[in-house]
Tab-separated table of C-alpha atoms and ligand atoms in Angstrom:
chain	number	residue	atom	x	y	z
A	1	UNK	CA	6.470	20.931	10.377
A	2	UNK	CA	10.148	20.654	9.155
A	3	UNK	CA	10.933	16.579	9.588
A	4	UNK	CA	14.343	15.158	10.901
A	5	UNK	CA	15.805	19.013	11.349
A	6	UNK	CA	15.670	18.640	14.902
A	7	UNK	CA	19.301	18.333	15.559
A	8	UNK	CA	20.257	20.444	13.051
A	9	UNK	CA	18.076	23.221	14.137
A	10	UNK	CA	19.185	23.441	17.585
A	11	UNK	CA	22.934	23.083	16.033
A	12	UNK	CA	21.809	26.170	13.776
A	13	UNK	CA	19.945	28.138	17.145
A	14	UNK	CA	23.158	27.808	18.851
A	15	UNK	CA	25.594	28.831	16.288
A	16	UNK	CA	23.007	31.944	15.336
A	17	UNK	CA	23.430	32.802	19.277
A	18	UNK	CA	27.087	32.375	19.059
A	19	UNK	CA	27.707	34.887	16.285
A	20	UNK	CA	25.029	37.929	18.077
A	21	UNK	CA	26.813	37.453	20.885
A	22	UNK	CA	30.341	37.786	19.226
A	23	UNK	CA	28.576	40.324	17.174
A	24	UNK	CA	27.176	42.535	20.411
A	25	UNK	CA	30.781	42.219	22.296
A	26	UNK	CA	32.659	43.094	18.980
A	27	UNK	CA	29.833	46.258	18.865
A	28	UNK	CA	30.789	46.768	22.898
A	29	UNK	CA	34.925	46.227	23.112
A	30	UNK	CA	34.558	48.544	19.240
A	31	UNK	CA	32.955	51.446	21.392
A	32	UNK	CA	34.987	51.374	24.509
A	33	UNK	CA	38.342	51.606	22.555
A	34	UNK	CA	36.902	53.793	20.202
A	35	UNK	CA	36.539	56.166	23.333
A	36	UNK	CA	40.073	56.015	24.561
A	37	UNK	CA	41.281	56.877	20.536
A	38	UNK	CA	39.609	60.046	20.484
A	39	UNK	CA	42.671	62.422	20.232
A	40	UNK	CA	44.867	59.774	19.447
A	41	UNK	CA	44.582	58.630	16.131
A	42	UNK	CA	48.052	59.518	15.559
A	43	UNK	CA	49.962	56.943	17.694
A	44	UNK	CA	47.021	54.639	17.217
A	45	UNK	CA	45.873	54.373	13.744
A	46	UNK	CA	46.755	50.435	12.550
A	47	UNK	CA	48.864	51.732	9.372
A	48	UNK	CA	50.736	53.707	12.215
A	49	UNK	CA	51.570	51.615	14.454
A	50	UNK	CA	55.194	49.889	14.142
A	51	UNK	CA	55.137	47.136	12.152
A	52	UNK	CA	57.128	43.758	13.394
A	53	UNK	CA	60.270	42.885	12.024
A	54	UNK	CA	61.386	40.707	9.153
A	55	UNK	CA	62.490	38.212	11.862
A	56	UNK	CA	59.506	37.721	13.254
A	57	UNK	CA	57.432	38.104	10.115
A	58	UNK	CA	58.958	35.444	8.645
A	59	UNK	CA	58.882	33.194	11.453
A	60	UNK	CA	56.580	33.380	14.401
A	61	UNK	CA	53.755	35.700	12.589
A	62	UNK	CA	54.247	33.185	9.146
A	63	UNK	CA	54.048	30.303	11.344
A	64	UNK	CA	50.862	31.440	13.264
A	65	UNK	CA	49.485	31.964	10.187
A	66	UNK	CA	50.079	28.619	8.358
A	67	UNK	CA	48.909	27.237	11.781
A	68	UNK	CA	45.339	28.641	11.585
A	69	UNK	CA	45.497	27.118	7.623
A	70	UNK	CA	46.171	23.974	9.119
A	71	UNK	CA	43.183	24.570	11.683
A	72	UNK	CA	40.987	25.554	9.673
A	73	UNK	CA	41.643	22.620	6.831
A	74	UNK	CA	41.394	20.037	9.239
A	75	UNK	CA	37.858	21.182	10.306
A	76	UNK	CA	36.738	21.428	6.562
A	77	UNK	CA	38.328	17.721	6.313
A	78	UNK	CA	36.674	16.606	9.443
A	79	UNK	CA	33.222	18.307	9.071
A	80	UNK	CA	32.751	18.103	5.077
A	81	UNK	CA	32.722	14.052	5.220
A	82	UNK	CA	31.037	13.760	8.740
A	83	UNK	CA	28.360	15.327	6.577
A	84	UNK	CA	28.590	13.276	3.646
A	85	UNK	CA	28.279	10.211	6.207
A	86	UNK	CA	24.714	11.425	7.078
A	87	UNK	CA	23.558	12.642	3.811
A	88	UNK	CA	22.118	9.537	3.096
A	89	UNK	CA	20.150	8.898	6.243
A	90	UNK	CA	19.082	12.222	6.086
A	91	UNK	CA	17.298	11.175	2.843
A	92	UNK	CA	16.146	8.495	4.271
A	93	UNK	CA	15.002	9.866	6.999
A	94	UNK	CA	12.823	12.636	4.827
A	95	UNK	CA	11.809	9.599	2.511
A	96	UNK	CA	10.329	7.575	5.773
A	97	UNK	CA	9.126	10.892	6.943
A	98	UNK	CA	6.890	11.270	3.870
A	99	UNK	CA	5.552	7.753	3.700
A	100	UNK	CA	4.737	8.119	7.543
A	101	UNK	CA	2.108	11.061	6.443
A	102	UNK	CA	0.889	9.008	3.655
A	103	UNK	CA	0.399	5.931	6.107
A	104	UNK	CA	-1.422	8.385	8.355
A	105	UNK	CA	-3.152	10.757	5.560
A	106	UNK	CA	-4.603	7.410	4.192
A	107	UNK	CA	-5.671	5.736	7.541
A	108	UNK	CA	-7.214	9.058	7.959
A	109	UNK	CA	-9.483	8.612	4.279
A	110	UNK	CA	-9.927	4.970	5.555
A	111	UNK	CA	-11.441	5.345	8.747
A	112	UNK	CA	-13.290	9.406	8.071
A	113	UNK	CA	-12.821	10.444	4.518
A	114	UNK	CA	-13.663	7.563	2.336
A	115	UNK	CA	-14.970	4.869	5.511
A	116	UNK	CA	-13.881	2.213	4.165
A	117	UNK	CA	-14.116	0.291	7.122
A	118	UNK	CA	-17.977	0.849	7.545
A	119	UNK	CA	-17.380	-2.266	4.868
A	120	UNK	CA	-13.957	-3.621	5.279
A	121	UNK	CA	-13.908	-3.492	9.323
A	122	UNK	CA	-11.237	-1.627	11.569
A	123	UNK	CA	-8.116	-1.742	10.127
A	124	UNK	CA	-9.434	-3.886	7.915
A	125	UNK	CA	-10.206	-7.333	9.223
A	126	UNK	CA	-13.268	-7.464	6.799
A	127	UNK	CA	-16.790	-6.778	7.410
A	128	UNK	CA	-20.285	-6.271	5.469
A	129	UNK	CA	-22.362	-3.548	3.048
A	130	UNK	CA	-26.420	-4.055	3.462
A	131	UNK	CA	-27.217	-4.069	0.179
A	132	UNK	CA	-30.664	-4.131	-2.401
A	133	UNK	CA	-30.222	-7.320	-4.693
A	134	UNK	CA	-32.259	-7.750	-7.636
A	135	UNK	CA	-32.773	-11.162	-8.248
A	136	UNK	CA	-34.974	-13.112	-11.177
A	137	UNK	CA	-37.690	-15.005	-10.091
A	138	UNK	CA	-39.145	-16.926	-13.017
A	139	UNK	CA	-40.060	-13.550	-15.318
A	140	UNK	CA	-40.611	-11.193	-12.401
A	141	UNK	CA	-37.603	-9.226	-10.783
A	142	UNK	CA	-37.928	-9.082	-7.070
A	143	UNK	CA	-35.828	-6.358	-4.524
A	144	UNK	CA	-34.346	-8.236	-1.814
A	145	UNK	CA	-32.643	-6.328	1.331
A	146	UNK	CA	-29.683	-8.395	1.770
A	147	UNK	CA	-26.476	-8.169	3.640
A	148	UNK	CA	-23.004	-8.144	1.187
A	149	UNK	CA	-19.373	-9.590	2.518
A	150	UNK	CA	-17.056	-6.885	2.215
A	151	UNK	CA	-13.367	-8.928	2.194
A	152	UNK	CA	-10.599	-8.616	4.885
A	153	UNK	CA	-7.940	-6.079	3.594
A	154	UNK	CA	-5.323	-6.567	5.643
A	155	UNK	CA	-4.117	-9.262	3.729
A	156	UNK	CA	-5.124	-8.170	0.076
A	157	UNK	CA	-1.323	-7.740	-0.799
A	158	UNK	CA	-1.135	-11.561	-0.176
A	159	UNK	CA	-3.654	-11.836	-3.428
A	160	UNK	CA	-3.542	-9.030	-5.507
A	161	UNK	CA	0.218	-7.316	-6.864
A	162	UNK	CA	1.937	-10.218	-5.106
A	163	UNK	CA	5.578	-9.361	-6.538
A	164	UNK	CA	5.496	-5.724	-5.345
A	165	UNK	CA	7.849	-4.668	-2.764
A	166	UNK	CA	6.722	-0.908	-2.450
A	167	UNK	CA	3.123	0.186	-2.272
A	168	UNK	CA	4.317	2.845	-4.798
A	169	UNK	CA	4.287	-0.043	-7.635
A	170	UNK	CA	0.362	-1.227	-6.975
A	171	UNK	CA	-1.289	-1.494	-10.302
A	172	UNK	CA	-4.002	-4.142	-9.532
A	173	UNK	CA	-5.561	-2.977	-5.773
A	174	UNK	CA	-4.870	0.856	-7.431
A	175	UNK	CA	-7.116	-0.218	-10.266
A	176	UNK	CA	-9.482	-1.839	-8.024
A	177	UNK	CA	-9.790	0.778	-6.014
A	178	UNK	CA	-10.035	3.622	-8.398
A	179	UNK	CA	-12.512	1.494	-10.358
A	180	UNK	CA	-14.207	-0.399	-8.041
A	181	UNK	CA	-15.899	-3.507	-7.942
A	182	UNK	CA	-20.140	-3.223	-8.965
A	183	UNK	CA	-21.932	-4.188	-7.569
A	184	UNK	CA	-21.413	-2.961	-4.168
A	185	UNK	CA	-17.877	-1.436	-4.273
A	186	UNK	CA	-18.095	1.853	-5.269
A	187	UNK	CA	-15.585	3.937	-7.646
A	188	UNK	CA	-13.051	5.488	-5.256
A	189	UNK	CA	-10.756	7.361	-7.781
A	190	UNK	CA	-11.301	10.288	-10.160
A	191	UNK	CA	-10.984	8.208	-13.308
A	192	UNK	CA	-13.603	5.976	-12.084
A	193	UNK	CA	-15.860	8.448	-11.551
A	194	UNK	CA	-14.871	8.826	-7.581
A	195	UNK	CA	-14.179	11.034	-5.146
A	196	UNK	CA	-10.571	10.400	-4.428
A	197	UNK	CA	-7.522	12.335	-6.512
A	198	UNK	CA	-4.645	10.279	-6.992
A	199	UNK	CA	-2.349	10.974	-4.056
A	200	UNK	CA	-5.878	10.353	-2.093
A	201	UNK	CA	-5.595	7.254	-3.430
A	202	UNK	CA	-1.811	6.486	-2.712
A	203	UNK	CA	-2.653	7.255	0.870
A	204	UNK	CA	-5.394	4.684	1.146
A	205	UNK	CA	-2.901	2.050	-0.852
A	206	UNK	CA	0.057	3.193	2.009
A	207	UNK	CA	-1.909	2.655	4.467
A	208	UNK	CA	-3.442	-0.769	3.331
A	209	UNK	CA	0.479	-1.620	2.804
A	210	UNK	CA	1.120	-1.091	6.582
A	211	UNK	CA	-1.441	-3.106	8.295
A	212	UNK	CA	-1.337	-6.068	6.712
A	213	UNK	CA	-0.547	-9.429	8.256
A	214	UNK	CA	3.015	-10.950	8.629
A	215	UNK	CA	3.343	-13.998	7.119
A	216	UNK	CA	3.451	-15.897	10.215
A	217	UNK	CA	0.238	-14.210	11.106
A	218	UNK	CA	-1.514	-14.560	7.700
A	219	UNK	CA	-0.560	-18.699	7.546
A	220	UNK	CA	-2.481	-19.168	10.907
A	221	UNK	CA	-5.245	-17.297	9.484
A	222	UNK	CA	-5.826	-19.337	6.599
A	223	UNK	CA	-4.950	-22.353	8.868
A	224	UNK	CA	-8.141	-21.099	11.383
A	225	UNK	CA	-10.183	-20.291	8.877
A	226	UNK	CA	-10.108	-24.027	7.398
A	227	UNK	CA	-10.342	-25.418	10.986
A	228	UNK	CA	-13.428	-23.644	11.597
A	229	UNK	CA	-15.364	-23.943	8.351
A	230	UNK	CA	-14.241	-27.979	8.576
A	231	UNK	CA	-15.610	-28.095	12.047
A	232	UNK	CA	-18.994	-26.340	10.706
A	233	UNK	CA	-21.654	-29.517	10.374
A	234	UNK	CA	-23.064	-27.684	7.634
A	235	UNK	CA	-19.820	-28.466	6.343
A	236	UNK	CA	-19.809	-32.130	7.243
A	237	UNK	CA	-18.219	-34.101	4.045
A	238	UNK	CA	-17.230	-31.738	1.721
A	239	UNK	CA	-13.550	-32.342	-0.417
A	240	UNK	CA	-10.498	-30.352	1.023
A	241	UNK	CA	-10.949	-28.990	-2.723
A	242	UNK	CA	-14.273	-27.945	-1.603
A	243	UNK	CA	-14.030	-26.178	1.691
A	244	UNK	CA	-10.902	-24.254	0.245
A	245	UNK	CA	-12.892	-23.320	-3.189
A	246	UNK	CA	-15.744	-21.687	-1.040
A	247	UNK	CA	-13.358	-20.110	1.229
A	248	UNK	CA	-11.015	-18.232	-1.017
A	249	UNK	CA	-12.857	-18.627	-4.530
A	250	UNK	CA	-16.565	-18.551	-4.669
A	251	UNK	CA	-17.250	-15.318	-3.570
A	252	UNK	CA	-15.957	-14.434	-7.437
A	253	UNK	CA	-16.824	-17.599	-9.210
A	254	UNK	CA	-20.187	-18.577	-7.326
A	255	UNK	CA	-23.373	-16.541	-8.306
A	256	UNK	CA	-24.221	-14.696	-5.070
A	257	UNK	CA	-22.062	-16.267	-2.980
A	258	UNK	CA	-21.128	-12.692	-0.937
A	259	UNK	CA	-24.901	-11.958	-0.466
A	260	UNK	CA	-26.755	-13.011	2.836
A	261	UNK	CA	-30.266	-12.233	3.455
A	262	UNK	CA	-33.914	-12.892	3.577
A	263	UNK	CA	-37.139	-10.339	2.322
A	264	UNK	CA	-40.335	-10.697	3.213
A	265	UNK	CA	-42.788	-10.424	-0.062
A	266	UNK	CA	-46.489	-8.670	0.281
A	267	UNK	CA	-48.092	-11.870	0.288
A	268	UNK	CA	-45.898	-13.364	3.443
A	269	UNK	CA	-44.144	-15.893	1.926
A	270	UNK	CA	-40.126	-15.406	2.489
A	271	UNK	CA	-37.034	-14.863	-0.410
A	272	UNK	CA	-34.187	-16.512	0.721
A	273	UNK	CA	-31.007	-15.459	-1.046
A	274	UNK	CA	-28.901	-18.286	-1.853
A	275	UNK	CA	-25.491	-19.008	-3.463
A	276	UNK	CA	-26.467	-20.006	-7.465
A	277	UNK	CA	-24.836	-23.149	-8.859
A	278	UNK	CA	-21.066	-23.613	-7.921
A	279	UNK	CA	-18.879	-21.872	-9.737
A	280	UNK	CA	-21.278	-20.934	-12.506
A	281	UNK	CA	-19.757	-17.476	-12.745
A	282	UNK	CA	-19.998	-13.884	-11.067
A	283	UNK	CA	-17.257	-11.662	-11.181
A	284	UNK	CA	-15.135	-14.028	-12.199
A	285	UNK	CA	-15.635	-16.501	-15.074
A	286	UNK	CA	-17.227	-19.710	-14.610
A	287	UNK	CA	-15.164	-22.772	-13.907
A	288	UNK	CA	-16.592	-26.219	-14.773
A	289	UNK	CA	-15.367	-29.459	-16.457
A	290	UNK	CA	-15.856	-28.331	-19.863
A	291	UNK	CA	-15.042	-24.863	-19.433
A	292	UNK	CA	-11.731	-25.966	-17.717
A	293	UNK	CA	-10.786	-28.361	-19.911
A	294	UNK	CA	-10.815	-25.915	-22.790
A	295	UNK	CA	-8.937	-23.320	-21.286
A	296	UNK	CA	-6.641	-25.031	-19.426
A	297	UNK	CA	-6.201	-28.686	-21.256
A	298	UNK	CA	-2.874	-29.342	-18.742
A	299	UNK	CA	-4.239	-29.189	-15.323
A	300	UNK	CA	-0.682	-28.226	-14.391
A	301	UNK	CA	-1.211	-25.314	-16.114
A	302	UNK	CA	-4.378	-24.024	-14.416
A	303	UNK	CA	-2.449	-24.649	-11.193
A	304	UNK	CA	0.342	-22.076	-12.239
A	305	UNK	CA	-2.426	-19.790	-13.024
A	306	UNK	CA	-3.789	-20.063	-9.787
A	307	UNK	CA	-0.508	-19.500	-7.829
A	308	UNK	CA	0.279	-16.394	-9.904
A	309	UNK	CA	-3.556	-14.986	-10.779
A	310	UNK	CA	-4.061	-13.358	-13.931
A	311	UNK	CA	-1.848	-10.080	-15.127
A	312	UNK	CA	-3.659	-7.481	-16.614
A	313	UNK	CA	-3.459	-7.736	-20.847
A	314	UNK	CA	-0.953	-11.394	-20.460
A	315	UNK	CA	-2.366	-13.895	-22.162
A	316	UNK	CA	-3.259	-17.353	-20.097
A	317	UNK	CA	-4.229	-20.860	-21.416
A	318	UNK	CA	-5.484	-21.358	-24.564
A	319	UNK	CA	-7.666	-18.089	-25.123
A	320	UNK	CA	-7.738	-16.252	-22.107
A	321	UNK	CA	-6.656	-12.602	-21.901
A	322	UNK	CA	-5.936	-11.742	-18.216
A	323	UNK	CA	-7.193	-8.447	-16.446
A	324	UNK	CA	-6.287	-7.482	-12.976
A	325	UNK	CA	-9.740	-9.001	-11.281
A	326	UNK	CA	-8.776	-12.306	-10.511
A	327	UNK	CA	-6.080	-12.456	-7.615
A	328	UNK	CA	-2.719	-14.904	-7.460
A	329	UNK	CA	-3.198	-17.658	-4.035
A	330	UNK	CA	0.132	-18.872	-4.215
A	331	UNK	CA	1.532	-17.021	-1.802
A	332	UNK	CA	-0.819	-18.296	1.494
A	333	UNK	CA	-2.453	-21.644	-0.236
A	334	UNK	CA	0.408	-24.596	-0.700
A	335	UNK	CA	0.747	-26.377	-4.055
A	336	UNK	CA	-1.374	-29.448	-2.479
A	337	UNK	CA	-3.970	-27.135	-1.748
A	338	UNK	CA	-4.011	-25.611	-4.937
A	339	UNK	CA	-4.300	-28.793	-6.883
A	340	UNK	CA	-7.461	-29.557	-4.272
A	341	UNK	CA	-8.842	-26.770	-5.621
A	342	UNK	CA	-8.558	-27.163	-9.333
A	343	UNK	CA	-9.113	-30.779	-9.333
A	344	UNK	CA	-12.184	-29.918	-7.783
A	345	UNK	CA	-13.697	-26.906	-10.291
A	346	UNK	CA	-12.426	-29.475	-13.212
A	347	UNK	CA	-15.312	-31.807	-11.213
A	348	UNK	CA	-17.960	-28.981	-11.443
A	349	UNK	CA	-20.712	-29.586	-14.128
A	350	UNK	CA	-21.133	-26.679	-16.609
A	351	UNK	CA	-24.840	-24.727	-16.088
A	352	UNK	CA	-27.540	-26.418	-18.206
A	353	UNK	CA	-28.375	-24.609	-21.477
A	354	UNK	CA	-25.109	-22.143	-21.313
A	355	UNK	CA	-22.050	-22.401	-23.043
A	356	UNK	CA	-18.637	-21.712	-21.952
A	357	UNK	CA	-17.899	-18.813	-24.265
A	358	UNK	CA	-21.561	-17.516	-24.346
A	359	UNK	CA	-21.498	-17.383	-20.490
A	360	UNK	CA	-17.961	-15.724	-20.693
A	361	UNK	CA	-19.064	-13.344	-22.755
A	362	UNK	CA	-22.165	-12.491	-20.424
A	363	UNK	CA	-19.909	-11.508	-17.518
A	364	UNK	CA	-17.712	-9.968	-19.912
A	365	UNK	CA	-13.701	-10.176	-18.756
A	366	UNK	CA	-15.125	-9.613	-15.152
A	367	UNK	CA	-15.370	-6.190	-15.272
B	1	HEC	C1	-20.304	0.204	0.661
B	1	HEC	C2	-19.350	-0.737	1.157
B	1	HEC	C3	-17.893	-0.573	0.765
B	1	HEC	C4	-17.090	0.521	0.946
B	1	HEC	C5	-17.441	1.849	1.583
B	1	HEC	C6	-15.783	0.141	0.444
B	1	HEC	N1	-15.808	-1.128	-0.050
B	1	HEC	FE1	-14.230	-2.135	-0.854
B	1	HEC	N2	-15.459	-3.713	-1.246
B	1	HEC	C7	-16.780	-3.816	-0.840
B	1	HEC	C8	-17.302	-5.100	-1.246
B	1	HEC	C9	-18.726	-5.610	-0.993
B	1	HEC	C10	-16.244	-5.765	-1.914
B	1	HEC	C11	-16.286	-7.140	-2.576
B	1	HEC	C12	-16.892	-6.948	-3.917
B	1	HEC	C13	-17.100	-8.211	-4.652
B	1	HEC	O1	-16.530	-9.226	-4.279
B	1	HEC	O2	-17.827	-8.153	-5.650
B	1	HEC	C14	-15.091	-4.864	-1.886
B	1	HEC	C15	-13.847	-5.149	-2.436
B	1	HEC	C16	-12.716	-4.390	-2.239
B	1	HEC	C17	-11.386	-4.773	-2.656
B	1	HEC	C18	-10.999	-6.064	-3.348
B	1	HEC	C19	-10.530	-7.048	-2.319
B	1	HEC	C20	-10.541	-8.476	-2.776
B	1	HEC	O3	-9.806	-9.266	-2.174
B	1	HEC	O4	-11.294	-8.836	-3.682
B	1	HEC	C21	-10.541	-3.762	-2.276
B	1	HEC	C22	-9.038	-3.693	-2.465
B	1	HEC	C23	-11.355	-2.750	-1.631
B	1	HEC	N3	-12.657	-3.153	-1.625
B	1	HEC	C24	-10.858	-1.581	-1.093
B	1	HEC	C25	-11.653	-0.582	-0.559
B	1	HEC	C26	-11.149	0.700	-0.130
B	1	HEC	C27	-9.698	1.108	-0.109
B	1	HEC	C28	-12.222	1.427	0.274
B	1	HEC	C29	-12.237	2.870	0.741
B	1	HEC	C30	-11.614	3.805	-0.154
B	1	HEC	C31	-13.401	0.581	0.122
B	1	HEC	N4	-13.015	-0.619	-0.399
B	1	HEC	C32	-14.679	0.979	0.465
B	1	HEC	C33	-17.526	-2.863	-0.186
B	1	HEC	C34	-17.086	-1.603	0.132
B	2	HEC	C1	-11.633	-11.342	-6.364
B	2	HEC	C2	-12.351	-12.175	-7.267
B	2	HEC	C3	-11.770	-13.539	-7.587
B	2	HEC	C4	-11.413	-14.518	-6.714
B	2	HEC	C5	-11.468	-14.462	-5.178
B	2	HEC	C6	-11.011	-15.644	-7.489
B	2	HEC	N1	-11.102	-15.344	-8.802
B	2	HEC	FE1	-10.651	-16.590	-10.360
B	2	HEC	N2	-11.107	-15.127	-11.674
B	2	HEC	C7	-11.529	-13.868	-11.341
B	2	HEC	C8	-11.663	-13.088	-12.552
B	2	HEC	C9	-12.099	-11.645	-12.634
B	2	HEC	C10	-11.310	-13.931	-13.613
B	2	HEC	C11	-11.234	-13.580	-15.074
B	2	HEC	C12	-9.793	-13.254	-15.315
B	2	HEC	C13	-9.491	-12.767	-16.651
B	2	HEC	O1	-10.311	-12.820	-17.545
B	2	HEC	O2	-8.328	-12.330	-16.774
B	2	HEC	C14	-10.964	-15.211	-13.020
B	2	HEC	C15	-10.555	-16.309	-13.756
B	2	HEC	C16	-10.243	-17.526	-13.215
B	2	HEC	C17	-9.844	-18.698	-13.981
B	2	HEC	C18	-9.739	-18.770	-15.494
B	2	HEC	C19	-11.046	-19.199	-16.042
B	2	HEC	C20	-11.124	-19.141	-17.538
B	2	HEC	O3	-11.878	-19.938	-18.116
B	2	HEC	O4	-10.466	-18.301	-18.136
B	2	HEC	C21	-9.613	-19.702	-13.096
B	2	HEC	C22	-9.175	-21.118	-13.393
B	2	HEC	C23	-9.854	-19.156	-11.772
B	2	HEC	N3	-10.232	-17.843	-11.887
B	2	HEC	C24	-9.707	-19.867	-10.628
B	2	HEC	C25	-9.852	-19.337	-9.351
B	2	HEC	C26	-9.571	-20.057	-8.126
B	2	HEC	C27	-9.100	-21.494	-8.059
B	2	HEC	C28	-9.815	-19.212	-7.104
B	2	HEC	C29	-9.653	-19.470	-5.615
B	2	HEC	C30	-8.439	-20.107	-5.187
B	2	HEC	C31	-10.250	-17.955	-7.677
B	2	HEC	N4	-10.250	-18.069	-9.047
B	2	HEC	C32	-10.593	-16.839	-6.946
B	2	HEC	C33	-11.799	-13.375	-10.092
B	2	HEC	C34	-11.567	-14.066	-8.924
């Protein structure tokens, strides 16, 4: 398939007919007066023939000549910038052309290669993984079936490598991707031990960068979204700080907060699985009064953090050393509602019989 040629194919077709043509009535005219010569040559050889005179070689025959020069300058003038002038939407056509198959190479791995959306949805939207969670009950370890929120991804660009403006320049959803996210989230990439090489992977991250939401689309989202888990009874009289920490933070910071599901033990009675102690830790750190406090002694400054989300290696408060795990909400969640939020993890008591930096070391950097 030769992209964006199309008009200068048919341009090329024509010309190519053109010159056979030319070529086969040159061949034809050639043999016909090359039958009359025979005999001839004498009277009709060119370097016989009479020659015109000075007069007119110096004047008509020059002047024709210079002419044609003239002709044939003005079409090199005319044509050589007329192509210039396209040049660069040529490029840009071949560059759009290339990112097109990308787009479609990765929805392709999304949706049959990779199936992504079996988790994530169609195109995205979001979606669950069944899942086998082990959880501790008193010394014994129990298997419980459970059901595991897979997010939406058509808005992940709003959270994760929020300053990007080409997909080409995704470091964090690349690494997540590639890497994964255990438990459920498997390795996609080569270097995490996955399936996909990495142009499989630029695909996917092309294609992710052309569905997501428009702004105006992705503000009415998180403005449903509230409206609906507010208008939950379950969710009669919780803080704004609340209802926005378990809707955009506690699936990382909130001990099985993703997991749904019930198992049925061999002696009938039922295991419920239920969200641990909020924001006593998961894949992200946990985030209480004390913990806060220490790491973030400003609350300012833990807002700031928020808005921007950690950058992989950049040091953050007083002894935090970012990795690309925990996303930025500033782009979709207003100062106001940020400050909501942190006032209310600075509220949250830390788990009995843990410290801060034992804890933190337990779930490692989140990884
Ligand atoms: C078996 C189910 C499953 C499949 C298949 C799957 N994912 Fe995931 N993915 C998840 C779950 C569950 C999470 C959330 C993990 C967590 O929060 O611990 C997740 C998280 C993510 C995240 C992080 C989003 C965020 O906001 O935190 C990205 C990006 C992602 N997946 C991309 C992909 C891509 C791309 C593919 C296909 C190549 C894929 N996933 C296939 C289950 C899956
Ligand atoms: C996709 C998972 C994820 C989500 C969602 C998430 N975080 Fe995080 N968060 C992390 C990870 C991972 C870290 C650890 C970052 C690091 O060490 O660089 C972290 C760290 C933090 C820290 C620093 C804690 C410390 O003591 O160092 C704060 C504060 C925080 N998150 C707040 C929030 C808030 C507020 C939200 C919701 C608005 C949120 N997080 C949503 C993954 C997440």
């Amino acid at each position: 398939m030769i992209y964006a040629a199309s008009t200068e194919r048919s341009v090329g077709l024509v010309l190519l007919a053109l010159i056979l043509v030319g070529w086969v009535a040159y061949i034809f005219i050639n043999i016909r007066q090359a039958k009359g010569e025979i005999g001839a040559e004498v009277e009709l050889a060119p370097n016989r023939a009479p020659l015109p005179s000075d007069e007119e070689f110096e004047t008509t025959k020059l002047e024709r000549i210079q002419a044609w020069g003239v002709v044939f300058l003005a079409v090199i003038a005319v044509t050589l910038p007329v192509y210039w002038l396209r040049e660069p939407g040529r490029q840009a056509g071949a560059i759009r052309g290339f990112a097109e198959r990308s787009v479609s190479r990765g929805e392709r791995e999304f949706t049959e290669g990779f199936q992504c959306n079996a988790c994530h949805g169609p195109e995205g939207v979001g979606g669950s993984a069944p899942a086998v969670l082990e959880l501790q009950m008193g010394d014994k370890t129990i298997k419980v079936q459970a059901s595991y929120v897979a997010p939406s991804l058509n808005d992940v660009f709003y959270r994760f490598d929020t300053g990007i403006d080409k997909p080409e320049d995704s470091t964090e959803v690349r690494n997540i991707i590639t890497f994964g996210r255990a438990p459920i989230m498997p390795a996609w990439g080569l270097a995490g031990g996955g399936p996909g090489n990495e142009q499989q992977i630029q695909d996917v991250i092309d294609y992710l960068w052309s569905i997501q939401l428009t702004p105006e689309e992705m503000a009415a989202k998180v403005n449903d979204q509230i409206a609906a888990y507010e208008s939950d009874p379950a969710n009669a009289g919780k803080s704004e700080g609340q209802v926005l920490f378990e809707l955009n933070c506690a699936r990382c910071h909130t001990p099985n907060w993703n997991a749904r599901g019930s198992h049925e033990q061999p002696l009938g009675n039922v295991v419920v699985v239920e969200p641990g102690q909020p924001g006593a830790g998961g894949y992200g750190r946990p985030l209480n009064s004390v913990s806060l406090t220490e790491q973030f002694p400003d609350p300012a400054t833990q807002m700031d953090f928020v808005k921007k989300g950690a950058v992989e290696n950049a040091p953050y408060g007083t002894h935090g050393v970012g990795n690309y795990g925990m996303p930025g909400f500033g782009d979709f969640l207003t100062d106001e509602q940020i400050m909501a939020i942190v006032e209310y993890e600075r509220s949250l008591e830390q788990q009995p019989g843990v410290t801060t930096r034992a804890v933190a070391e337990a779930t490692g950097s989140g990884e």
